[in-house]
């Protein structure tokens, strides 16, 4: 693995904290079952051990420095090594490392974060339900949406409509909401009463229904698939529609501008709850605090996680709009749902420090006015590369679609594994990008500067050249 990395590509001299790579790899292979990993393949290759992070960089146990253009897993928005978050965690741990929010108790950190989130989210949100992760938060959404309709005397409204290629997490309900076929194939998913429509992916449909259509025309068409599904299921059976403003794990699928306003109209027309899963898009990623603000919707429920603590500690939750909150509070009695770590005080203290930092550094404004537009400009310049079919971005999340022939949009054969090959070149150059099929993804920390965007694109340029050399024939 990383021992093959040539020393002359801007990699730091050895900064390894210890020299235990082999030992860690062996112990890891013997004991650690990783998420979304083929363990035989990993054991043969040897896992990469990440030991340290600072700013936009992480270092592995061999001392190689990596430019983390994925913010960990779309979460380290304030970058690594922010002392204010460390301090907040230490102080809270010293004062009160844990207390629960069950049985008529609360903690100051959880109250303060709830209040802060209510102030920082669109006007319809005055209440939050905390979880430990995005997956749990989406399970909560299923419970809340169905409970809402039960309390309104419409228990038959149970169906939740989602989209193919969506990612909403890995618990049973969240994986069912997700539209990943490979996940559904393991474990008998989806659970009952969750159905899917196609995603608003203009590129994917370029040779099909989107042929000859502008993106905006296609956006209206794709939103129409929701109405078709509602009518097929029967509107009186549909509880909610859930979607990521921009599908993240699915490959940074930026919808046409016409899509979400049309989705909102359809939900309103049929009285259906709208759930915006903002686990990736929330906290400034799209250039507004929330993706629903960027795309013009008014969700009833909103999932968050990742960016709420910049990934420093686990925390997630659901912002519950007043339409739902009023019914739950005034008619619901006890809500039979909750997690040990709902409102964990250490996580909430870190969340508060993280929000302070985002505001102090004006990261959301920076993404909207400076770094987001600059990233889009640098991305547009890649459009002429002989390997690049399309580029898409929204704020600080971007996709580079690789294809065999950009003029015709002809794709590479899947078995060529072009995206994964490109990703290997990334690691050799000291860059972390994600490959979703042949779509290369970046979502750098929101603290990135213009100069660092230049640095990232210099690396991307080298990586695309290498990939082009490998596959041009
Ligand atoms: N919703 C969305 C939109 C997500 O992106 C989750 C829910 C689940 O959150 P938790 O905290 O339970 O993981 C996510 C998570 C990838 C990748 O490969 C993306 C996620 C997780 C793991 C991998 O892009 N997003």
PDB file of N, CA and C in Angstrom, residues 262-351:
ATOM      1  N   UNK A 262     -40.695  22.103  -7.494  1.00  0.00           N
ATOM      2  CA  UNK A 262     -41.788  21.281  -8.017  1.00  0.00           C
ATOM      3  C   UNK A 262     -42.145  20.161  -7.024  1.00  0.00           C
ATOM      4  N   UNK A 263     -41.109  19.570  -6.397  1.00  0.00           N
ATOM      5  CA  UNK A 263     -41.354  18.543  -5.365  1.00  0.00           C
ATOM      6  C   UNK A 263     -42.179  19.141  -4.218  1.00  0.00           C
ATOM      7  N   UNK A 264     -41.819  20.365  -3.814  1.00  0.00           N
ATOM      8  CA  UNK A 264     -42.564  21.020  -2.726  1.00  0.00           C
ATOM      9  C   UNK A 264     -44.033  21.192  -3.106  1.00  0.00           C
ATOM     10  N   UNK A 265     -44.271  21.639  -4.353  1.00  0.00           N
ATOM     11  CA  UNK A 265     -45.663  21.835  -4.801  1.00  0.00           C
ATOM     12  C   UNK A 265     -46.431  20.515  -4.762  1.00  0.00           C
ATOM     13  N   UNK A 266     -45.777  19.439  -5.166  1.00  0.00           N
ATOM     14  CA  UNK A 266     -46.458  18.134  -5.202  1.00  0.00           C
ATOM     15  C   UNK A 266     -46.768  17.665  -3.779  1.00  0.00           C
ATOM     16  N   UNK A 267     -45.798  17.816  -2.869  1.00  0.00           N
ATOM     17  CA  UNK A 267     -46.052  17.435  -1.466  1.00  0.00           C
ATOM     18  C   UNK A 267     -47.210  18.255  -0.896  1.00  0.00           C
ATOM     19  N   UNK A 268     -47.204  19.555  -1.161  1.00  0.00           N
ATOM     20  CA  UNK A 268     -48.270  20.431  -0.648  1.00  0.00           C
ATOM     21  C   UNK A 268     -49.625  19.996  -1.205  1.00  0.00           C
ATOM     22  N   UNK A 269     -49.640  19.722  -2.513  1.00  0.00           N
ATOM     23  CA  UNK A 269     -50.906  19.365  -3.173  1.00  0.00           C
ATOM     24  C   UNK A 269     -51.531  18.132  -2.521  1.00  0.00           C
ATOM     25  N   UNK A 270     -50.692  17.199  -2.079  1.00  0.00           N
ATOM     26  CA  UNK A 270     -51.223  15.947  -1.524  1.00  0.00           C
ATOM     27  C   UNK A 270     -51.125  15.887  -0.006  1.00  0.00           C
ATOM     28  N   UNK A 271     -50.684  16.985   0.610  1.00  0.00           N
ATOM     29  CA  UNK A 271     -50.634  17.050   2.076  1.00  0.00           C
ATOM     30  C   UNK A 271     -49.551  16.180   2.689  1.00  0.00           C
ATOM     31  N   UNK A 272     -48.542  15.821   1.899  1.00  0.00           N
ATOM     32  CA  UNK A 272     -47.529  14.854   2.343  1.00  0.00           C
ATOM     33  C   UNK A 272     -46.374  15.569   3.047  1.00  0.00           C
ATOM     34  N   UNK A 273     -45.856  14.969   4.103  1.00  0.00           N
ATOM     35  CA  UNK A 273     -44.714  15.568   4.808  1.00  0.00           C
ATOM     36  C   UNK A 273     -43.473  15.517   3.914  1.00  0.00           C
ATOM     37  N   UNK A 274     -42.671  16.563   3.999  1.00  0.00           N
ATOM     38  CA  UNK A 274     -41.408  16.597   3.261  1.00  0.00           C
ATOM     39  C   UNK A 274     -40.260  16.489   4.260  1.00  0.00           C
ATOM     40  N   UNK A 275     -39.413  15.495   4.044  1.00  0.00           N
ATOM     41  CA  UNK A 275     -38.245  15.292   4.920  1.00  0.00           C
ATOM     42  C   UNK A 275     -36.992  15.611   4.123  1.00  0.00           C
ATOM     43  N   UNK A 276     -36.219  16.575   4.610  1.00  0.00           N
ATOM     44  CA  UNK A 276     -34.965  16.936   3.944  1.00  0.00           C
ATOM     45  C   UNK A 276     -33.818  16.303   4.735  1.00  0.00           C
ATOM     46  N   UNK A 277     -33.111  15.373   4.103  1.00  0.00           N
ATOM     47  CA  UNK A 277     -31.979  14.737   4.792  1.00  0.00           C
ATOM     48  C   UNK A 277     -30.730  15.576   4.536  1.00  0.00           C
ATOM     49  N   UNK A 278     -30.356  16.350   5.553  1.00  0.00           N
ATOM     50  CA  UNK A 278     -29.283  17.336   5.422  1.00  0.00           C
ATOM     51  C   UNK A 278     -28.006  16.881   6.124  1.00  0.00           C
ATOM     52  N   UNK A 279     -27.847  15.569   6.242  1.00  0.00           N
ATOM     53  CA  UNK A 279     -26.665  15.038   6.935  1.00  0.00           C
ATOM     54  C   UNK A 279     -25.379  15.523   6.256  1.00  0.00           C
ATOM     55  N   UNK A 280     -25.383  15.591   4.931  1.00  0.00           N
ATOM     56  CA  UNK A 280     -24.219  16.127   4.213  1.00  0.00           C
ATOM     57  C   UNK A 280     -24.412  17.612   3.897  1.00  0.00           C
ATOM     58  N   UNK A 281     -25.621  17.988   3.459  1.00  0.00           N
ATOM     59  CA  UNK A 281     -25.834  19.355   2.954  1.00  0.00           C
ATOM     60  C   UNK A 281     -25.920  20.406   4.064  1.00  0.00           C
ATOM     61  N   UNK A 282     -26.210  19.992   5.294  1.00  0.00           N
ATOM     62  CA  UNK A 282     -26.408  20.956   6.370  1.00  0.00           C
ATOM     63  C   UNK A 282     -25.123  21.657   6.805  1.00  0.00           C
ATOM     64  N   UNK A 283     -25.286  22.735   7.567  1.00  0.00           N
ATOM     65  CA  UNK A 283     -24.167  23.464   8.183  1.00  0.00           C
ATOM     66  C   UNK A 283     -23.211  24.060   7.149  1.00  0.00           C
ATOM     67  N   UNK A 284     -23.766  24.523   6.038  1.00  0.00           N
ATOM     68  CA  UNK A 284     -22.985  25.369   5.129  1.00  0.00           C
ATOM     69  C   UNK A 284     -22.407  24.718   3.898  1.00  0.00           C
ATOM     70  N   UNK A 285     -22.501  23.419   3.792  1.00  0.00           N
ATOM     71  CA  UNK A 285     -21.866  22.723   2.656  1.00  0.00           C
ATOM     72  C   UNK A 285     -22.303  23.282   1.300  1.00  0.00           C
ATOM     73  N   UNK A 286     -23.607  23.662   1.183  1.00  0.00           N
ATOM     74  CA  UNK A 286     -24.112  24.131  -0.113  1.00  0.00           C
ATOM     75  C   UNK A 286     -23.987  25.657  -0.287  1.00  0.00           C
ATOM     76  N   UNK A 287     -23.450  26.346   0.727  1.00  0.00           N
ATOM     77  CA  UNK A 287     -23.325  27.806   0.627  1.00  0.00           C
ATOM     78  C   UNK A 287     -24.437  28.549   1.362  1.00  0.00           C
ATOM     79  N   UNK A 288     -25.415  27.823   1.874  1.00  0.00           N
ATOM     80  CA  UNK A 288     -26.401  28.352   2.826  1.00  0.00           C
ATOM     81  C   UNK A 288     -26.299  27.443   4.035  1.00  0.00           C
ATOM     82  N   UNK A 289     -26.907  27.852   5.131  1.00  0.00           N
ATOM     83  CA  UNK A 289     -26.846  26.964   6.292  1.00  0.00           C
ATOM     84  C   UNK A 289     -27.444  25.604   5.965  1.00  0.00           C
ATOM     85  N   UNK A 290     -28.522  25.607   5.176  1.00  0.00           N
ATOM     86  CA  UNK A 290     -29.243  24.358   4.894  1.00  0.00           C
ATOM     87  C   UNK A 290     -29.477  24.189   3.410  1.00  0.00           C
ATOM     88  N   UNK A 291     -29.402  22.973   2.952  1.00  0.00           N
ATOM     89  CA  UNK A 291     -29.642  22.689   1.535  1.00  0.00           C
ATOM     90  C   UNK A 291     -31.041  23.101   1.105  1.00  0.00           C
ATOM     91  N   UNK A 292     -32.015  22.994   2.042  1.00  0.00           N
ATOM     92  CA  UNK A 292     -33.387  23.375   1.675  1.00  0.00           C
ATOM     93  C   UNK A 292     -33.461  24.866   1.382  1.00  0.00           C
ATOM     94  N   UNK A 293     -32.553  25.663   1.961  1.00  0.00           N
ATOM     95  CA  UNK A 293     -32.532  27.097   1.647  1.00  0.00           C
ATOM     96  C   UNK A 293     -31.933  27.311   0.261  1.00  0.00           C
ATOM     97  N   UNK A 294     -30.916  26.527  -0.067  1.00  0.00           N
ATOM     98  CA  UNK A 294     -30.306  26.641  -1.390  1.00  0.00           C
ATOM     99  C   UNK A 294     -31.301  26.258  -2.485  1.00  0.00           C
ATOM    100  N   UNK A 295     -32.135  25.238  -2.202  1.00  0.00           N
ATOM    101  CA  UNK A 295     -32.999  24.705  -3.267  1.00  0.00           C
ATOM    102  C   UNK A 295     -34.463  25.115  -3.152  1.00  0.00           C
ATOM    103  N   UNK A 296     -34.800  25.879  -2.098  1.00  0.00           N
ATOM    104  CA  UNK A 296     -36.141  26.454  -2.046  1.00  0.00           C
ATOM    105  C   UNK A 296     -37.244  25.506  -1.626  1.00  0.00           C
ATOM    106  N   UNK A 297     -37.011  24.740  -0.538  1.00  0.00           N
ATOM    107  CA  UNK A 297     -38.120  23.955   0.012  1.00  0.00           C
ATOM    108  C   UNK A 297     -38.359  24.348   1.467  1.00  0.00           C
ATOM    109  N   UNK A 298     -39.478  23.892   1.996  1.00  0.00           N
ATOM    110  CA  UNK A 298     -39.873  24.186   3.380  1.00  0.00           C
ATOM    111  C   UNK A 298     -40.175  22.865   4.057  1.00  0.00           C
ATOM    112  N   UNK A 299     -39.137  22.095   4.427  1.00  0.00           N
ATOM    113  CA  UNK A 299     -39.385  20.751   4.947  1.00  0.00           C
ATOM    114  C   UNK A 299     -40.103  20.754   6.298  1.00  0.00           C
ATOM    115  N   UNK A 300     -40.784  19.633   6.572  1.00  0.00           N
ATOM    116  CA  UNK A 300     -41.455  19.437   7.862  1.00  0.00           C
ATOM    117  C   UNK A 300     -40.526  18.778   8.864  1.00  0.00           C
ATOM    118  N   UNK A 301     -39.584  17.972   8.346  1.00  0.00           N
ATOM    119  CA  UNK A 301     -38.595  17.290   9.187  1.00  0.00           C
ATOM    120  C   UNK A 301     -37.253  17.422   8.479  1.00  0.00           C
ATOM    121  N   UNK A 302     -36.192  17.554   9.260  1.00  0.00           N
ATOM    122  CA  UNK A 302     -34.885  17.765   8.632  1.00  0.00           C
ATOM    123  C   UNK A 302     -33.829  16.979   9.419  1.00  0.00           C
ATOM    124  N   UNK A 303     -33.154  16.064   8.736  1.00  0.00           N
ATOM    125  CA  UNK A 303     -32.137  15.231   9.374  1.00  0.00           C
ATOM    126  C   UNK A 303     -30.795  15.946   9.357  1.00  0.00           C
ATOM    127  N   UNK A 304     -30.068  15.869  10.474  1.00  0.00           N
ATOM    128  CA  UNK A 304     -28.690  16.379  10.470  1.00  0.00           C
ATOM    129  C   UNK A 304     -27.795  15.408  11.226  1.00  0.00           C
ATOM    130  N   UNK A 305     -26.495  15.509  11.017  1.00  0.00           N
ATOM    131  CA  UNK A 305     -25.477  14.734  11.756  1.00  0.00           C
ATOM    132  C   UNK A 305     -24.118  15.351  11.382  1.00  0.00           C
ATOM    133  N   UNK A 306     -23.141  14.514  11.087  1.00  0.00           N
ATOM    134  CA  UNK A 306     -21.830  14.928  10.583  1.00  0.00           C
ATOM    135  C   UNK A 306     -21.390  16.361  10.965  1.00  0.00           C
ATOM    136  N   UNK A 307     -21.788  17.358  10.148  1.00  0.00           N
ATOM    137  CA  UNK A 307     -21.301  18.734  10.293  1.00  0.00           C
ATOM    138  C   UNK A 307     -21.710  19.412  11.582  1.00  0.00           C
ATOM    139  N   UNK A 308     -22.645  18.850  12.342  1.00  0.00           N
ATOM    140  CA  UNK A 308     -23.085  19.498  13.588  1.00  0.00           C
ATOM    141  C   UNK A 308     -21.937  19.551  14.598  1.00  0.00           C
ATOM    142  N   UNK A 309     -21.057  18.561  14.556  1.00  0.00           N
ATOM    143  CA  UNK A 309     -19.866  18.571  15.417  1.00  0.00           C
ATOM    144  C   UNK A 309     -18.591  18.533  14.572  1.00  0.00           C
ATOM    145  N   UNK A 310     -18.730  18.750  13.277  1.00  0.00           N
ATOM    146  CA  UNK A 310     -17.611  18.549  12.335  1.00  0.00           C
ATOM    147  C   UNK A 310     -16.991  17.156  12.517  1.00  0.00           C
ATOM    148  N   UNK A 311     -17.806  16.208  12.941  1.00  0.00           N
ATOM    149  CA  UNK A 311     -17.330  14.824  13.071  1.00  0.00           C
ATOM    150  C   UNK A 311     -16.434  14.570  14.267  1.00  0.00           C
ATOM    151  N   UNK A 312     -16.176  15.581  15.108  1.00  0.00           N
ATOM    152  CA  UNK A 312     -15.241  15.389  16.230  1.00  0.00           C
ATOM    153  C   UNK A 312     -15.777  14.374  17.229  1.00  0.00           C
ATOM    154  N   UNK A 313     -17.092  14.369  17.435  1.00  0.00           N
ATOM    155  CA  UNK A 313     -17.763  13.326  18.234  1.00  0.00           C
ATOM    156  C   UNK A 313     -19.091  13.026  17.543  1.00  0.00           C
ATOM    157  N   UNK A 314     -19.641  11.815  17.766  1.00  0.00           N
ATOM    158  CA  UNK A 314     -20.888  11.466  17.081  1.00  0.00           C
ATOM    159  C   UNK A 314     -22.080  12.241  17.629  1.00  0.00           C
ATOM    160  N   UNK A 315     -22.875  12.776  16.721  1.00  0.00           N
ATOM    161  CA  UNK A 315     -24.128  13.442  17.093  1.00  0.00           C
ATOM    162  C   UNK A 315     -24.993  13.557  15.846  1.00  0.00           C
ATOM    163  N   UNK A 316     -26.282  13.370  16.021  1.00  0.00           N
ATOM    164  CA  UNK A 316     -27.225  13.572  14.920  1.00  0.00           C
ATOM    165  C   UNK A 316     -28.541  14.017  15.493  1.00  0.00           C
ATOM    166  N   UNK A 317     -29.524  14.166  14.622  1.00  0.00           N
ATOM    167  CA  UNK A 317     -30.844  14.534  15.112  1.00  0.00           C
ATOM    168  C   UNK A 317     -31.796  14.889  13.995  1.00  0.00           C
ATOM    169  N   UNK A 318     -33.013  15.199  14.430  1.00  0.00           N
ATOM    170  CA  UNK A 318     -34.065  15.618  13.505  1.00  0.00           C
ATOM    171  C   UNK A 318     -34.584  16.971  13.969  1.00  0.00           C
ATOM    172  N   UNK A 319     -34.602  17.940  13.087  1.00  0.00           N
ATOM    173  CA  UNK A 319     -35.317  19.181  13.361  1.00  0.00           C
ATOM    174  C   UNK A 319     -36.782  18.901  13.038  1.00  0.00           C
ATOM    175  N   UNK A 320     -37.641  19.166  14.012  1.00  0.00           N
ATOM    176  CA  UNK A 320     -39.059  18.818  13.863  1.00  0.00           C
ATOM    177  C   UNK A 320     -39.853  20.108  13.660  1.00  0.00           C
ATOM    178  N   UNK A 321     -40.436  20.244  12.497  1.00  0.00           N
ATOM    179  CA  UNK A 321     -41.203  21.452  12.170  1.00  0.00           C
ATOM    180  C   UNK A 321     -42.447  21.557  13.033  1.00  0.00           C
ATOM    181  N   UNK A 322     -42.954  22.782  13.160  1.00  0.00           N
ATOM    182  CA  UNK A 322     -44.081  23.014  14.074  1.00  0.00           C
ATOM    183  C   UNK A 322     -45.330  22.240  13.673  1.00  0.00           C
ATOM    184  N   UNK A 323     -45.506  22.037  12.360  1.00  0.00           N
ATOM    185  CA  UNK A 323     -46.664  21.238  11.907  1.00  0.00           C
ATOM    186  C   UNK A 323     -46.688  19.873  12.615  1.00  0.00           C
ATOM    187  N   UNK A 324     -45.529  19.233  12.709  1.00  0.00           N
ATOM    188  CA  UNK A 324     -45.442  17.906  13.328  1.00  0.00           C
ATOM    189  C   UNK A 324     -45.315  18.037  14.846  1.00  0.00           C
ATOM    190  N   UNK A 325     -44.481  18.972  15.291  1.00  0.00           N
ATOM    191  CA  UNK A 325     -44.215  19.102  16.727  1.00  0.00           C
ATOM    192  C   UNK A 325     -45.497  19.382  17.515  1.00  0.00           C
ATOM    193  N   UNK A 326     -46.337  20.273  16.966  1.00  0.00           N
ATOM    194  CA  UNK A 326     -47.584  20.626  17.676  1.00  0.00           C
ATOM    195  C   UNK A 326     -48.446  19.390  17.911  1.00  0.00           C
ATOM    196  N   UNK A 327     -48.569  18.571  16.877  1.00  0.00           N
ATOM    197  CA  UNK A 327     -49.416  17.370  16.988  1.00  0.00           C
ATOM    198  C   UNK A 327     -48.808  16.406  18.001  1.00  0.00           C
ATOM    199  N   UNK A 328     -47.491  16.186  17.911  1.00  0.00           N
ATOM    200  CA  UNK A 328     -46.843  15.252  18.841  1.00  0.00           C
ATOM    201  C   UNK A 328     -46.985  15.732  20.278  1.00  0.00           C
ATOM    202  N   UNK A 329     -46.782  17.026  20.497  1.00  0.00           N
ATOM    203  CA  UNK A 329     -46.771  17.562  21.861  1.00  0.00           C
ATOM    204  C   UNK A 329     -48.188  17.664  22.421  1.00  0.00           C
ATOM    205  N   UNK A 330     -49.109  18.182  21.605  1.00  0.00           N
ATOM    206  CA  UNK A 330     -50.445  18.474  22.136  1.00  0.00           C
ATOM    207  C   UNK A 330     -51.367  17.254  22.157  1.00  0.00           C
ATOM    208  N   UNK A 331     -51.112  16.309  21.252  1.00  0.00           N
ATOM    209  CA  UNK A 331     -52.037  15.163  21.214  1.00  0.00           C
ATOM    210  C   UNK A 331     -51.369  13.830  21.507  1.00  0.00           C
ATOM    211  N   UNK A 332     -50.015  13.818  21.590  1.00  0.00           N
ATOM    212  CA  UNK A 332     -49.320  12.543  21.519  1.00  0.00           C
ATOM    213  C   UNK A 332     -49.088  11.810  22.830  1.00  0.00           C
ATOM    214  N   UNK A 333     -49.150  12.499  23.959  1.00  0.00           N
ATOM    215  CA  UNK A 333     -48.765  11.825  25.195  1.00  0.00           C
ATOM    216  C   UNK A 333     -47.298  11.441  25.122  1.00  0.00           C
ATOM    217  N   UNK A 334     -46.961  10.294  25.689  1.00  0.00           N
ATOM    218  CA  UNK A 334     -45.551   9.891  25.697  1.00  0.00           C
ATOM    219  C   UNK A 334     -45.131   9.360  24.325  1.00  0.00           C
ATOM    220  N   UNK A 335     -44.023   9.866  23.826  1.00  0.00           N
ATOM    221  CA  UNK A 335     -43.448   9.343  22.584  1.00  0.00           C
ATOM    222  C   UNK A 335     -42.547   8.174  22.963  1.00  0.00           C
ATOM    223  N   UNK A 336     -42.901   6.984  22.506  1.00  0.00           N
ATOM    224  CA  UNK A 336     -42.169   5.779  22.913  1.00  0.00           C
ATOM    225  C   UNK A 336     -40.963   5.561  22.019  1.00  0.00           C
ATOM    226  N   UNK A 337     -39.989   6.445  22.138  1.00  0.00           N
ATOM    227  CA  UNK A 337     -38.843   6.404  21.234  1.00  0.00           C
ATOM    228  C   UNK A 337     -37.706   7.215  21.841  1.00  0.00           C
ATOM    229  N   UNK A 338     -36.468   6.724  21.760  1.00  0.00           N
ATOM    230  CA  UNK A 338     -35.343   7.515  22.264  1.00  0.00           C
ATOM    231  C   UNK A 338     -34.086   6.690  22.365  1.00  0.00           C
ATOM    232  N   UNK A 339     -32.963   7.378  22.455  1.00  0.00           N
ATOM    233  CA  UNK A 339     -31.658   6.723  22.477  1.00  0.00           C
ATOM    234  C   UNK A 339     -30.906   7.116  23.753  1.00  0.00           C
ATOM    235  N   UNK A 340     -30.090   6.209  24.263  1.00  0.00           N
ATOM    236  CA  UNK A 340     -29.261   6.513  25.433  1.00  0.00           C
ATOM    237  C   UNK A 340     -28.497   7.824  25.228  1.00  0.00           C
ATOM    238  N   UNK A 341     -28.030   8.014  24.003  1.00  0.00           N
ATOM    239  CA  UNK A 341     -27.192   9.190  23.734  1.00  0.00           C
ATOM    240  C   UNK A 341     -27.955  10.366  23.130  1.00  0.00           C
ATOM    241  N   UNK A 342     -29.304  10.354  23.198  1.00  0.00           N
ATOM    242  CA  UNK A 342     -30.084  11.525  22.754  1.00  0.00           C
ATOM    243  C   UNK A 342     -29.695  12.731  23.609  1.00  0.00           C
ATOM    244  N   UNK A 343     -29.080  13.726  23.009  1.00  0.00           N
ATOM    245  CA  UNK A 343     -28.679  14.920  23.755  1.00  0.00           C
ATOM    246  C   UNK A 343     -27.460  14.697  24.623  1.00  0.00           C
ATOM    247  N   UNK A 344     -26.553  13.825  24.185  1.00  0.00           N
ATOM    248  CA  UNK A 344     -25.322  13.572  24.948  1.00  0.00           C
ATOM    249  C   UNK A 344     -24.601  14.899  25.228  1.00  0.00           C
ATOM    250  N   UNK A 345     -24.315  15.195  26.511  1.00  0.00           N
ATOM    251  CA  UNK A 345     -23.793  16.538  26.821  1.00  0.00           C
ATOM    252  C   UNK A 345     -22.431  16.840  26.185  1.00  0.00           C
ATOM    253  N   UNK A 346     -21.574  15.836  26.079  1.00  0.00           N
ATOM    254  CA  UNK A 346     -20.257  16.121  25.469  1.00  0.00           C
ATOM    255  C   UNK A 346     -20.437  16.441  23.984  1.00  0.00           C
ATOM    256  N   UNK A 347     -21.258  15.643  23.311  1.00  0.00           N
ATOM    257  CA  UNK A 347     -21.500  15.892  21.885  1.00  0.00           C
ATOM    258  C   UNK A 347     -22.135  17.268  21.691  1.00  0.00           C
ATOM    259  N   UNK A 348     -23.077  17.606  22.548  1.00  0.00           N
ATOM    260  CA  UNK A 348     -23.754  18.901  22.405  1.00  0.00           C
ATOM    261  C   UNK A 348     -22.802  20.064  22.687  1.00  0.00           C
ATOM    262  N   UNK A 349     -21.908  19.891  23.667  1.00  0.00           N
ATOM    263  CA  UNK A 349     -20.924  20.951  23.960  1.00  0.00           C
ATOM    264  C   UNK A 349     -20.008  21.155  22.754  1.00  0.00           C
ATOM    265  N   UNK A 350     -19.598  20.061  22.142  1.00  0.00           N
ATOM    266  CA  UNK A 350     -18.746  20.180  20.948  1.00  0.00           C
ATOM    267  C   UNK A 350     -19.544  20.819  19.809  1.00  0.00           C
ATOM    268  N   UNK A 351     -20.823  20.457  19.695  1.00  0.00           N
ATOM    269  CA  UNK A 351     -21.680  21.074  18.671  1.00  0.00           C
ATOM    270  C   UNK A 351     -21.751  22.583  18.838  1.00  0.00           C
TER     271      UNK A 351
END
